[in-house]
Amino acid sequence: MNETYDVVVVGGGIAGCFAAATAAANGADVVQLERKSRERGGFIACGDAMKSPRDPKNYPGPIDMAAIADDPAVFTNDGIERIEWWDEEVGVRKAIPYSDGSNVIDRYEFGQRLLEATAEAGVTQHYDTVVNGVTHNGRVTGVEAVRAGEPVTYDCSVLIDGAGAQSILQDMVPFDALDTPAEPTFEVPHYTHFGSAYREIIETKEPVEYHDAIIGKPLEEMGYVWYFPRSPTRINVGLGFQMSKPPIPLVDRLRRDIEDRPEFQGATVAKRFGTGNKIGSSIALRRPLDSMVAPGYLAAGGAAGTTHPITGKGIRGAAYSGYSAGRAAALAVEDGDVSEAGLWEHNRWLYRDHGEAAKLAAWDAYNVAASSIEVNVLRALTALLPEEELREIVGTKRNADGFGSTMSLAIGVLRNFVSESRAGTFDTLGVDRSAVYESVIGLKRTRDYVADYERLYEDYPSDPSDFGGWLADRDRLDERFYDALELSSAERKY
Ligand SMILES: Cc1cc2nc3c(=O)[nH]c(=O)nc-3n(C[C@H](O)[C@H](O)[C@H](O)COP(=O)(O)OP(=O)(O)OC[C@H]3O[C@@H](n4cnc5c(N)ncnc54)[C@H](O)[C@@H]3O)c2cc1C
């Protein structure tokens, strides 16, 4: 079978829905392909923590997020006020205010509403459709798939890759063989740029005391364990680590974490589709791709790396990058130019107009720096940092600029240094005070690099012909940063 559309969107996740609905609302004839059944659409591994659903900057486009946000089956806990960091072994607790309408959601119900809204926007949806090939002819021209057991070829002007982190499509698109005036700007990310994460939904007998907070706790590798309460008695518990580190057996590690906790005694795993509601997946923990476009092809969401590189939160990034991809695809179809230059609007809008991709790219410096130090030193550093500093690292707003903020960092660290020394934190963690001191200096330096990266990304090229020069500047900044961190070439992330 052969079918033809202006735009083919692969993936029925957040990026896929925002992309498909936006392209359709802008006049394109769109099909969305999802390997799962209609009933299982939106059943996706997630911690379910979601930032400010009513803010149109986070969730632009035709999908009525305010209406979805009013659905109590979706936004099951809109009383989240804090992010808390618990390092229980050393008795450290940090609380960061998180009071801007954030939620813990039922990701499945959310996914179902998004798929409905996408259909209402005029998108044709094919479920039970596994994409297993990409067709091309100088540009990407479509995909090959198996729909309910039957082979189907979908031809299109633009393919939008919303297939998630470690998208299989990126193994199938021959980026080097497509027609680009210079080197292709799209580069497939390395597996070490991803994390592996797993979660269960656990029903407790009694309400948990942290029903109004999302909780993070350290792991033995760069990563964290979380307890995100969907309701006072229904907790999303999970964990994830970055794949640049030795693998952690996630299921066993989670069991070990929760088995002795009083609130989980007698708790059960909530059932869904009879699977026990236990699922895992990979997660992008890198900066957004330098370029998310190739001739006839756009990437969005996990496939484009629009996830927060420290927290791993990617719902919001998937939504606005999906919107951007749908918009750019429809514009390019209308203009009759689906070349790299014709689709460049996707990169330009995300990095320059919307700007959040630039922030994520800059914030990745924190991921690089944190990965470069020993995990117990990182825990000691976290214990020392004032809440304001932690808030900046897990967000994307830069308050830490100038002399005043450096002074307040120094004073906060000093105060905490005295109390943590008295509490024996450094001895329990087995870390040398000089290593901790070095890490504080390293943090200040990383903050300066974050500012440098942010300035550079704000100058992201409006046109692909300027990309090579811009990229050379960015790579030089990477080199300076890596040298400052004293990373060997094998330890460099990119
Ligand atoms: C365990 C875990 C916890 C997380 N916790 C949070 C959190 O608390 N908050 C937050 O904001 N973010 C969180 N994230 C990240 C967030 O879930 C992702 O960033 C986001 O889901 C990315 O959305 P997406 O639409 O790009 O991809 P996905 O949600 O992965 O959707 C991709 C879709 O494409 C489909 N697909 C893939 N390949 C094919 C194919 N070949 N053919 C057809 N269909 C295909 C899949 O079935 C899927 O439906 C978490 C991620 C994980 C793994």
GROMACS .gro file of N, CA, C and O and ligand atoms in nm, residues 10-17 33-36 40-51 59 107 129-132 145 161-165 167-169 172 195-199 224 226 228 236 238-240 279-284 300-304 306-308 311-319 321, ligand 1:
model
  357
   10VAL      N    1   0.604   1.070   1.300
   10VAL     CA    2   0.621   0.941   1.366
   10VAL      C    3   0.623   0.965   1.516
   10VAL      O    4   0.705   1.042   1.568
   11GLY      N    5   0.530   0.900   1.587
   11GLY     CA    6   0.524   0.910   1.733
   11GLY      C    7   0.395   0.973   1.781
   11GLY      O    8   0.353   1.079   1.733
   12GLY      N    9   0.333   0.903   1.875
   12GLY     CA   10   0.210   0.956   1.936
   12GLY      C   11   0.237   1.004   2.077
   12GLY      O   12   0.149   1.001   2.162
   13GLY      N   13   0.359   1.049   2.103
   13GLY     CA   14   0.392   1.109   2.232
   13GLY      C   15   0.363   1.259   2.229
   13GLY      O   16   0.287   1.308   2.143
   14ILE      N   17   0.424   1.330   2.320
   14ILE     CA   18   0.393   1.473   2.331
   14ILE      C   19   0.445   1.550   2.209
   14ILE      O   20   0.372   1.629   2.149
   15ALA      N   21   0.570   1.523   2.171
   15ALA     CA   22   0.625   1.594   2.056
   15ALA      C   23   0.543   1.564   1.931
   15ALA      O   24   0.508   1.655   1.854
   16GLY      N   25   0.509   1.435   1.912
   16GLY     CA   26   0.433   1.396   1.794
   16GLY      C   27   0.297   1.464   1.789
   16GLY      O   28   0.254   1.512   1.683
   17CYS      N   29   0.229   1.470   1.905
   17CYS     CA   30   0.095   1.532   1.906
   17CYS      C   31   0.104   1.682   1.879
   17CYS      O   32   0.026   1.737   1.799
   33LEU      N   33   0.180   0.847   1.294
   33LEU     CA   34   0.197   0.702   1.303
   33LEU      C   35   0.245   0.664   1.442
   33LEU      O   36   0.342   0.721   1.492
   34GLU      N   37   0.177   0.570   1.502
   34GLU     CA   38   0.214   0.528   1.639
   34GLU      C   39   0.211   0.376   1.643
   34GLU      O   40   0.116   0.313   1.600
   35ARG      N   41   0.318   0.319   1.700
   35ARG     CA   42   0.327   0.172   1.703
   35ARG      C   43   0.229   0.110   1.801
   35ARG      O   44   0.190  -0.005   1.787
   36LYS      N   45   0.188   0.187   1.903
   36LYS     CA   46   0.096   0.129   2.002
   36LYS      C   47  -0.048   0.131   1.949
   36LYS      O   48  -0.077   0.199   1.851
   40ARG      N   49  -0.360   0.203   2.406
   40ARG     CA   50  -0.235   0.216   2.482
   40ARG      C   51  -0.159   0.344   2.452
   40ARG      O   52  -0.053   0.369   2.511
   41GLY      N   53  -0.208   0.422   2.357
   41GLY     CA   54  -0.141   0.548   2.324
   41GLY      C   55  -0.123   0.633   2.449
   41GLY      O   56  -0.216   0.645   2.529
   42GLY      N   57  -0.007   0.688   2.468
   42GLY     CA   58   0.017   0.773   2.586
   42GLY      C   59   0.062   0.696   2.707
   42GLY      O   60   0.092   0.756   2.810
   43PHE      N   61   0.068   0.562   2.696
   43PHE     CA   62   0.120   0.483   2.809
   43PHE      C   63   0.272   0.482   2.795
   43PHE      O   64   0.330   0.397   2.729
   44ILE      N   65   0.333   0.581   2.858
   44ILE     CA   66   0.474   0.610   2.832
   44ILE      C   67   0.546   0.628   2.966
   44ILE      O   68   0.491   0.686   3.060
   45ALA      N   69   0.668   0.574   2.974
   45ALA     CA   70   0.746   0.585   3.099
   45ALA      C   71   0.774   0.732   3.129
   45ALA      O   72   0.827   0.803   3.044
   46CYS      N   73   0.738   0.774   3.249
   46CYS     CA   74   0.757   0.914   3.284
   46CYS      C   75   0.747   0.928   3.436
   46CYS      O   76   0.681   0.847   3.502
   47GLY      N   77   0.813   1.031   3.489
   47GLY     CA   78   0.799   1.061   3.632
   47GLY      C   79   0.673   1.142   3.659
   47GLY      O   80   0.636   1.165   3.773
   48ASP      N   81   0.611   1.193   3.550
   48ASP     CA   82   0.481   1.262   3.558
   48ASP      C   83   0.486   1.402   3.617
   48ASP      O   84   0.381   1.459   3.648
   49ALA      N   85   0.606   1.455   3.641
   49ALA     CA   86   0.613   1.592   3.695
   49ALA      C   87   0.610   1.689   3.578
   49ALA      O   88   0.688   1.676   3.483
   50MET      N   89   0.522   1.786   3.585
   50MET     CA   90   0.499   1.871   3.468
   50MET      C   91   0.493   2.017   3.510
   50MET      O   92   0.425   2.052   3.606
   51LYS      N   93   0.563   2.100   3.435
   51LYS     CA   94   0.571   2.239   3.474
   51LYS      C   95   0.460   2.323   3.410
   51LYS      O   96   0.438   2.316   3.289
   59TYR      N   97   0.349   2.553   2.622
   59TYR     CA   98   0.266   2.460   2.544
   59TYR      C   99   0.194   2.536   2.433
   59TYR      O  100   0.071   2.549   2.435
  107ARG      N  101   0.019   1.045   3.340
  107ARG     CA  102   0.076   1.061   3.205
  107ARG      C  103  -0.007   0.988   3.098
  107ARG      O  104  -0.017   1.035   2.984
  129THR      N  105   0.105   0.086   1.409
  129THR     CA  106   0.185   0.109   1.289
  129THR      C  107   0.332   0.130   1.330
  129THR      O  108   0.367   0.232   1.389
  130VAL      N  109   0.413   0.031   1.297
  130VAL     CA  110   0.555   0.036   1.336
  130VAL      C  111   0.636   0.083   1.217
  130VAL      O  112   0.635   0.018   1.111
  131VAL      N  113   0.704   0.194   1.233
  131VAL     CA  114   0.789   0.245   1.125
  131VAL      C  115   0.922   0.171   1.130
  131VAL      O  116   0.987   0.164   1.235
  132ASN      N  117   0.960   0.112   1.015
  132ASN     CA  118   1.085   0.033   1.016
  132ASN      C  119   1.176   0.067   0.899
  132ASN      O  120   1.273  -0.004   0.873
  145ALA      N  121   0.646   0.118   0.677
  145ALA     CA  122   0.592   0.077   0.806
  145ALA      C  123   0.514  -0.052   0.790
  145ALA      O  124   0.484  -0.096   0.677
  161ASP      N  125   1.017   1.358   1.309
  161ASP     CA  126   1.061   1.250   1.397
  161ASP      C  127   1.025   1.285   1.542
  161ASP      O  128   1.092   1.363   1.607
  162GLY      N  129   0.915   1.225   1.588
  162GLY     CA  130   0.875   1.242   1.728
  162GLY      C  131   0.879   1.106   1.795
  162GLY      O  132   0.796   1.075   1.880
  163ALA      N  133   0.980   1.025   1.755
  163ALA     CA  134   0.985   0.885   1.803
  163ALA      C  135   1.060   0.872   1.935
  163ALA      O  136   1.090   0.761   1.978
  164GLY      N  137   1.091   0.984   2.000
  164GLY     CA  138   1.145   0.979   2.135
  164GLY      C  139   1.298   0.969   2.139
  164GLY      O  140   1.365   0.967   2.035
  165ALA      N  141   1.349   0.965   2.263
  165ALA     CA  142   1.495   0.959   2.283
  165ALA      C  143   1.548   0.832   2.217
  165ALA      O  144   1.483   0.729   2.220
  167SER      N  145   1.575   0.781   1.902
  167SER     CA  146   1.482   0.750   1.793
  167SER      C  147   1.546   0.656   1.691
  167SER      O  148   1.655   0.682   1.639
  168ILE      N  149   1.473   0.553   1.661
  168ILE     CA  150   1.522   0.454   1.563
  168ILE      C  151   1.533   0.516   1.423
  168ILE      O  152   1.612   0.474   1.339
  169LEU      N  153   1.453   0.621   1.398
  169LEU     CA  154   1.456   0.684   1.265
  169LEU      C  155   1.596   0.739   1.234
  169LEU      O  156   1.639   0.742   1.119
  172MET      N  157   1.814   0.526   1.055
  172MET     CA  158   1.770   0.487   0.920
  172MET      C  159   1.784   0.600   0.819
  172MET      O  160   1.788   0.574   0.699
  195GLY      N  161   2.004   0.886   2.914
  195GLY     CA  162   1.994   0.817   3.041
  195GLY      C  163   1.900   0.700   3.025
  195GLY      O  164   1.827   0.688   2.926
  196SER      N  165   1.904   0.612   3.125
  196SER     CA  166   1.811   0.501   3.128
  196SER      C  167   1.727   0.521   3.254
  196SER      O  168   1.783   0.543   3.362
  197ALA      N  169   1.595   0.516   3.241
  197ALA     CA  170   1.510   0.548   3.356
  197ALA      C  171   1.393   0.452   3.363
  197ALA      O  172   1.350   0.395   3.261
  198TYR      N  173   1.342   0.435   3.484
  198TYR     CA  174   1.238   0.334   3.509
  198TYR      C  175   1.147   0.385   3.620
  198TYR      O  176   1.193   0.452   3.712
  199ARG      N  177   1.017   0.353   3.609
  199ARG     CA  178   0.927   0.396   3.716
  199ARG      C  179   0.813   0.296   3.740
  199ARG      O  180   0.778   0.217   3.654
  224TYR      N  181   1.929   1.009   3.986
  224TYR     CA  182   1.856   1.022   4.111
  224TYR      C  183   1.737   0.927   4.118
  224TYR      O  184   1.691   0.875   4.017
  226TRP      N  185   1.343   0.915   4.247
  226TRP     CA  186   1.239   1.015   4.274
  226TRP      C  187   1.115   0.954   4.336
  226TRP      O  188   1.085   0.835   4.315
  228PHE      N  189   0.737   1.106   4.318
  228PHE     CA  190   0.654   1.215   4.270
  228PHE      C  191   0.507   1.175   4.296
  228PHE      O  192   0.454   1.084   4.229
  236ASN      N  193   0.438   0.806   4.203
  236ASN     CA  194   0.526   0.765   4.094
  236ASN      C  195   0.667   0.757   4.152
  236ASN      O  196   0.723   0.859   4.191
  238GLY      N  197   1.062   0.623   4.093
  238GLY     CA  198   1.146   0.580   3.982
  238GLY      C  199   1.289   0.624   4.002
  238GLY      O  200   1.325   0.681   4.106
  239LEU      N  201   1.369   0.596   3.902
  239LEU     CA  202   1.510   0.633   3.909
  239LEU      C  203   1.570   0.632   3.769
  239LEU      O  204   1.515   0.569   3.678
  240GLY      N  205   1.678   0.704   3.755
  240GLY     CA  206   1.742   0.708   3.624
  240GLY      C  207   1.888   0.747   3.640
  240GLY      O  208   1.925   0.814   3.736
  279ILE      N  209   0.728   0.061   3.397
  279ILE     CA  210   0.789   0.080   3.265
  279ILE      C  211   0.913   0.168   3.270
  279ILE      O  212   0.929   0.252   3.359
  280GLY      N  213   1.001   0.146   3.173
  280GLY     CA  214   1.124   0.224   3.164
  280GLY      C  215   1.149   0.263   3.020
  280GLY      O  216   1.084   0.213   2.928
  281SER      N  217   1.244   0.354   3.004
  281SER     CA  218   1.276   0.399   2.869
  281SER      C  219   1.406   0.479   2.874
  281SER      O  220   1.460   0.503   2.982
  282SER      N  221   1.453   0.522   2.757
  282SER     CA  222   1.569   0.609   2.760
  282SER      C  223   1.523   0.754   2.762
  282SER      O  224   1.407   0.785   2.735
  283ILE      N  225   1.615   0.840   2.797
  283ILE     CA  226   1.581   0.980   2.821
  283ILE      C  227   1.700   1.063   2.773
  283ILE      O  228   1.815   1.025   2.797
  284ALA      N  229   1.674   1.171   2.701
  284ALA     CA  230   1.784   1.253   2.650
  284ALA      C  231   1.843   1.336   2.765
  284ALA      O  232   1.770   1.401   2.838
  300ALA      N  233   1.197   1.641   1.685
  300ALA     CA  234   1.140   1.718   1.796
  300ALA      C  235   1.135   1.629   1.921
  300ALA      O  236   1.138   1.506   1.912
  301GLY      N  237   1.129   1.694   2.036
  301GLY     CA  238   1.115   1.623   2.163
  301GLY      C  239   1.240   1.544   2.199
  301GLY      O  240   1.352   1.587   2.173
  302GLY      N  241   1.218   1.424   2.254
  302GLY     CA  242   1.332   1.341   2.293
  302GLY      C  243   1.426   1.316   2.176
  302GLY      O  244   1.547   1.307   2.193
  303ALA      N  245   1.371   1.306   2.056
  303ALA     CA  246   1.453   1.282   1.937
  303ALA      C  247   1.544   1.400   1.905
  303ALA      O  248   1.641   1.387   1.831
  304ALA      N  249   1.511   1.517   1.960
  304ALA     CA  250   1.592   1.637   1.934
  304ALA      C  251   1.668   1.682   2.059
  304ALA      O  252   1.738   1.783   2.056
  306THR      N  253   1.546   1.790   2.353
  306THR     CA  254   1.494   1.909   2.424
  306THR      C  255   1.447   1.873   2.566
  306THR      O  256   1.335   1.904   2.607
  307THR      N  257   1.536   1.809   2.640
  307THR     CA  258   1.507   1.766   2.776
  307THR      C  259   1.601   1.841   2.870
  307THR      O  260   1.714   1.871   2.830
  308HIS      N  261   1.558   1.868   2.993
  308HIS     CA  262   1.648   1.937   3.085
  308HIS      C  263   1.765   1.845   3.118
  308HIS      O  264   1.744   1.732   3.165
  311THR      N  265   1.769   1.755   3.526
  311THR     CA  266   1.653   1.689   3.587
  311THR      C  267   1.594   1.579   3.498
  311THR      O  268   1.521   1.493   3.546
  312GLY      N  269   1.620   1.585   3.368
  312GLY     CA  270   1.560   1.489   3.275
  312GLY      C  271   1.415   1.519   3.243
  312GLY      O  272   1.346   1.438   3.182
  313LYS      N  273   1.367   1.636   3.284
  313LYS     CA  274   1.228   1.669   3.253
  313LYS      C  275   1.216   1.715   3.107
  313LYS      O  276   1.287   1.805   3.065
  314GLY      N  277   1.126   1.648   3.034
  314GLY     CA  278   1.122   1.677   2.891
  314GLY      C  279   0.983   1.695   2.834
  314GLY      O  280   0.966   1.707   2.712
  315ILE      N  281   0.880   1.698   2.921
  315ILE     CA  282   0.743   1.712   2.870
  315ILE      C  283   0.729   1.848   2.800
  315ILE      O  284   0.681   1.858   2.687
  316ARG      N  285   0.770   1.949   2.870
  316ARG     CA  286   0.757   2.086   2.819
  316ARG      C  287   0.838   2.102   2.689
  316ARG      O  288   0.789   2.155   2.590
  317GLY      N  289   0.964   2.054   2.691
  317GLY     CA  290   1.050   2.066   2.571
  317GLY      C  291   0.990   1.992   2.453
  317GLY      O  292   0.999   2.037   2.338
  318ALA      N  293   0.927   1.875   2.481
  318ALA     CA  294   0.865   1.799   2.371
  318ALA      C  295   0.748   1.879   2.313
  318ALA      O  296   0.727   1.880   2.191
  319ALA      N  297   0.675   1.950   2.400
  319ALA     CA  298   0.559   2.026   2.353
  319ALA      C  299   0.603   2.145   2.266
  319ALA      O  300   0.558   2.160   2.152
  321SER      N  301   0.894   2.206   2.123
  321SER     CA  302   0.970   2.170   2.003
  321SER      C  303   0.879   2.099   1.902
  321SER      O  304   0.900   2.112   1.781
  495LIG     C1  305   1.126   0.700   3.331
  495LIG     C2  306   1.118   0.841   3.279
  495LIG     C3  307   1.077   0.944   3.365
  495LIG     C4  308   1.062   1.075   3.317
  495LIG     N1  309   1.012   1.170   3.401
  495LIG     C5  310   0.981   1.292   3.353
  495LIG     C6  311   0.913   1.387   3.435
  495LIG     O1  312   0.879   1.361   3.551
  495LIG     N2  313   0.884   1.508   3.382
  495LIG     C7  314   0.917   1.540   3.253
  495LIG     O2  315   0.889   1.654   3.211
  495LIG     N3  316   0.981   1.452   3.174
  495LIG     C8  317   1.012   1.328   3.220
  495LIG     N4  318   1.074   1.236   3.139
  495LIG     C9  319   1.110   1.276   3.002
  495LIG    C10  320   0.987   1.280   2.914
  495LIG     O3  321   0.905   1.168   2.939
  495LIG    C11  322   1.030   1.282   2.769
  495LIG     O4  323   1.120   1.389   2.751
  495LIG    C12  324   0.913   1.301   2.678
  495LIG     O5  325   0.822   1.194   2.693
  495LIG    C13  326   0.957   1.305   2.535
  495LIG     O6  327   0.841   1.307   2.456
  495LIG     P1  328   0.846   1.262   2.305
  495LIG     O7  329   0.711   1.285   2.251
  495LIG     O8  330   0.960   1.325   2.238
  495LIG     O9  331   0.880   1.106   2.309
  495LIG     P2  332   0.801   0.986   2.372
  495LIG    O10  333   0.714   1.030   2.482
  495LIG    O11  334   0.902   0.881   2.399
  495LIG    O12  335   0.705   0.935   2.254
  495LIG    C14  336   0.757   0.868   2.140
  495LIG    C15  337   0.643   0.790   2.075
  495LIG    O13  338   0.690   0.739   1.951
  495LIG    C16  339   0.647   0.606   1.937
  495LIG     N5  340   0.743   0.537   1.850
  495LIG    C17  341   0.876   0.523   1.871
  495LIG     N6  342   0.933   0.455   1.770
  495LIG    C18  343   0.834   0.428   1.681
  495LIG    C19  344   0.831   0.360   1.558
  495LIG     N7  345   0.942   0.305   1.503
  495LIG     N8  346   0.712   0.350   1.493
  495LIG    C20  347   0.599   0.405   1.545
  495LIG     N9  348   0.597   0.470   1.664
  495LIG    C21  349   0.713   0.483   1.732
  495LIG    C22  350   0.645   0.551   2.079
  495LIG    O14  351   0.561   0.439   2.093
  495LIG    C23  352   0.596   0.672   2.157
  495LIG    O15  353   0.456   0.673   2.168
  495LIG    C24  354   1.094   1.105   3.183
  495LIG    C25  355   1.140   1.003   3.096
  495LIG    C26  356   1.152   0.872   3.144
  495LIG    C27  357   1.199   0.765   3.050
   0.00000   0.00000   0.00000
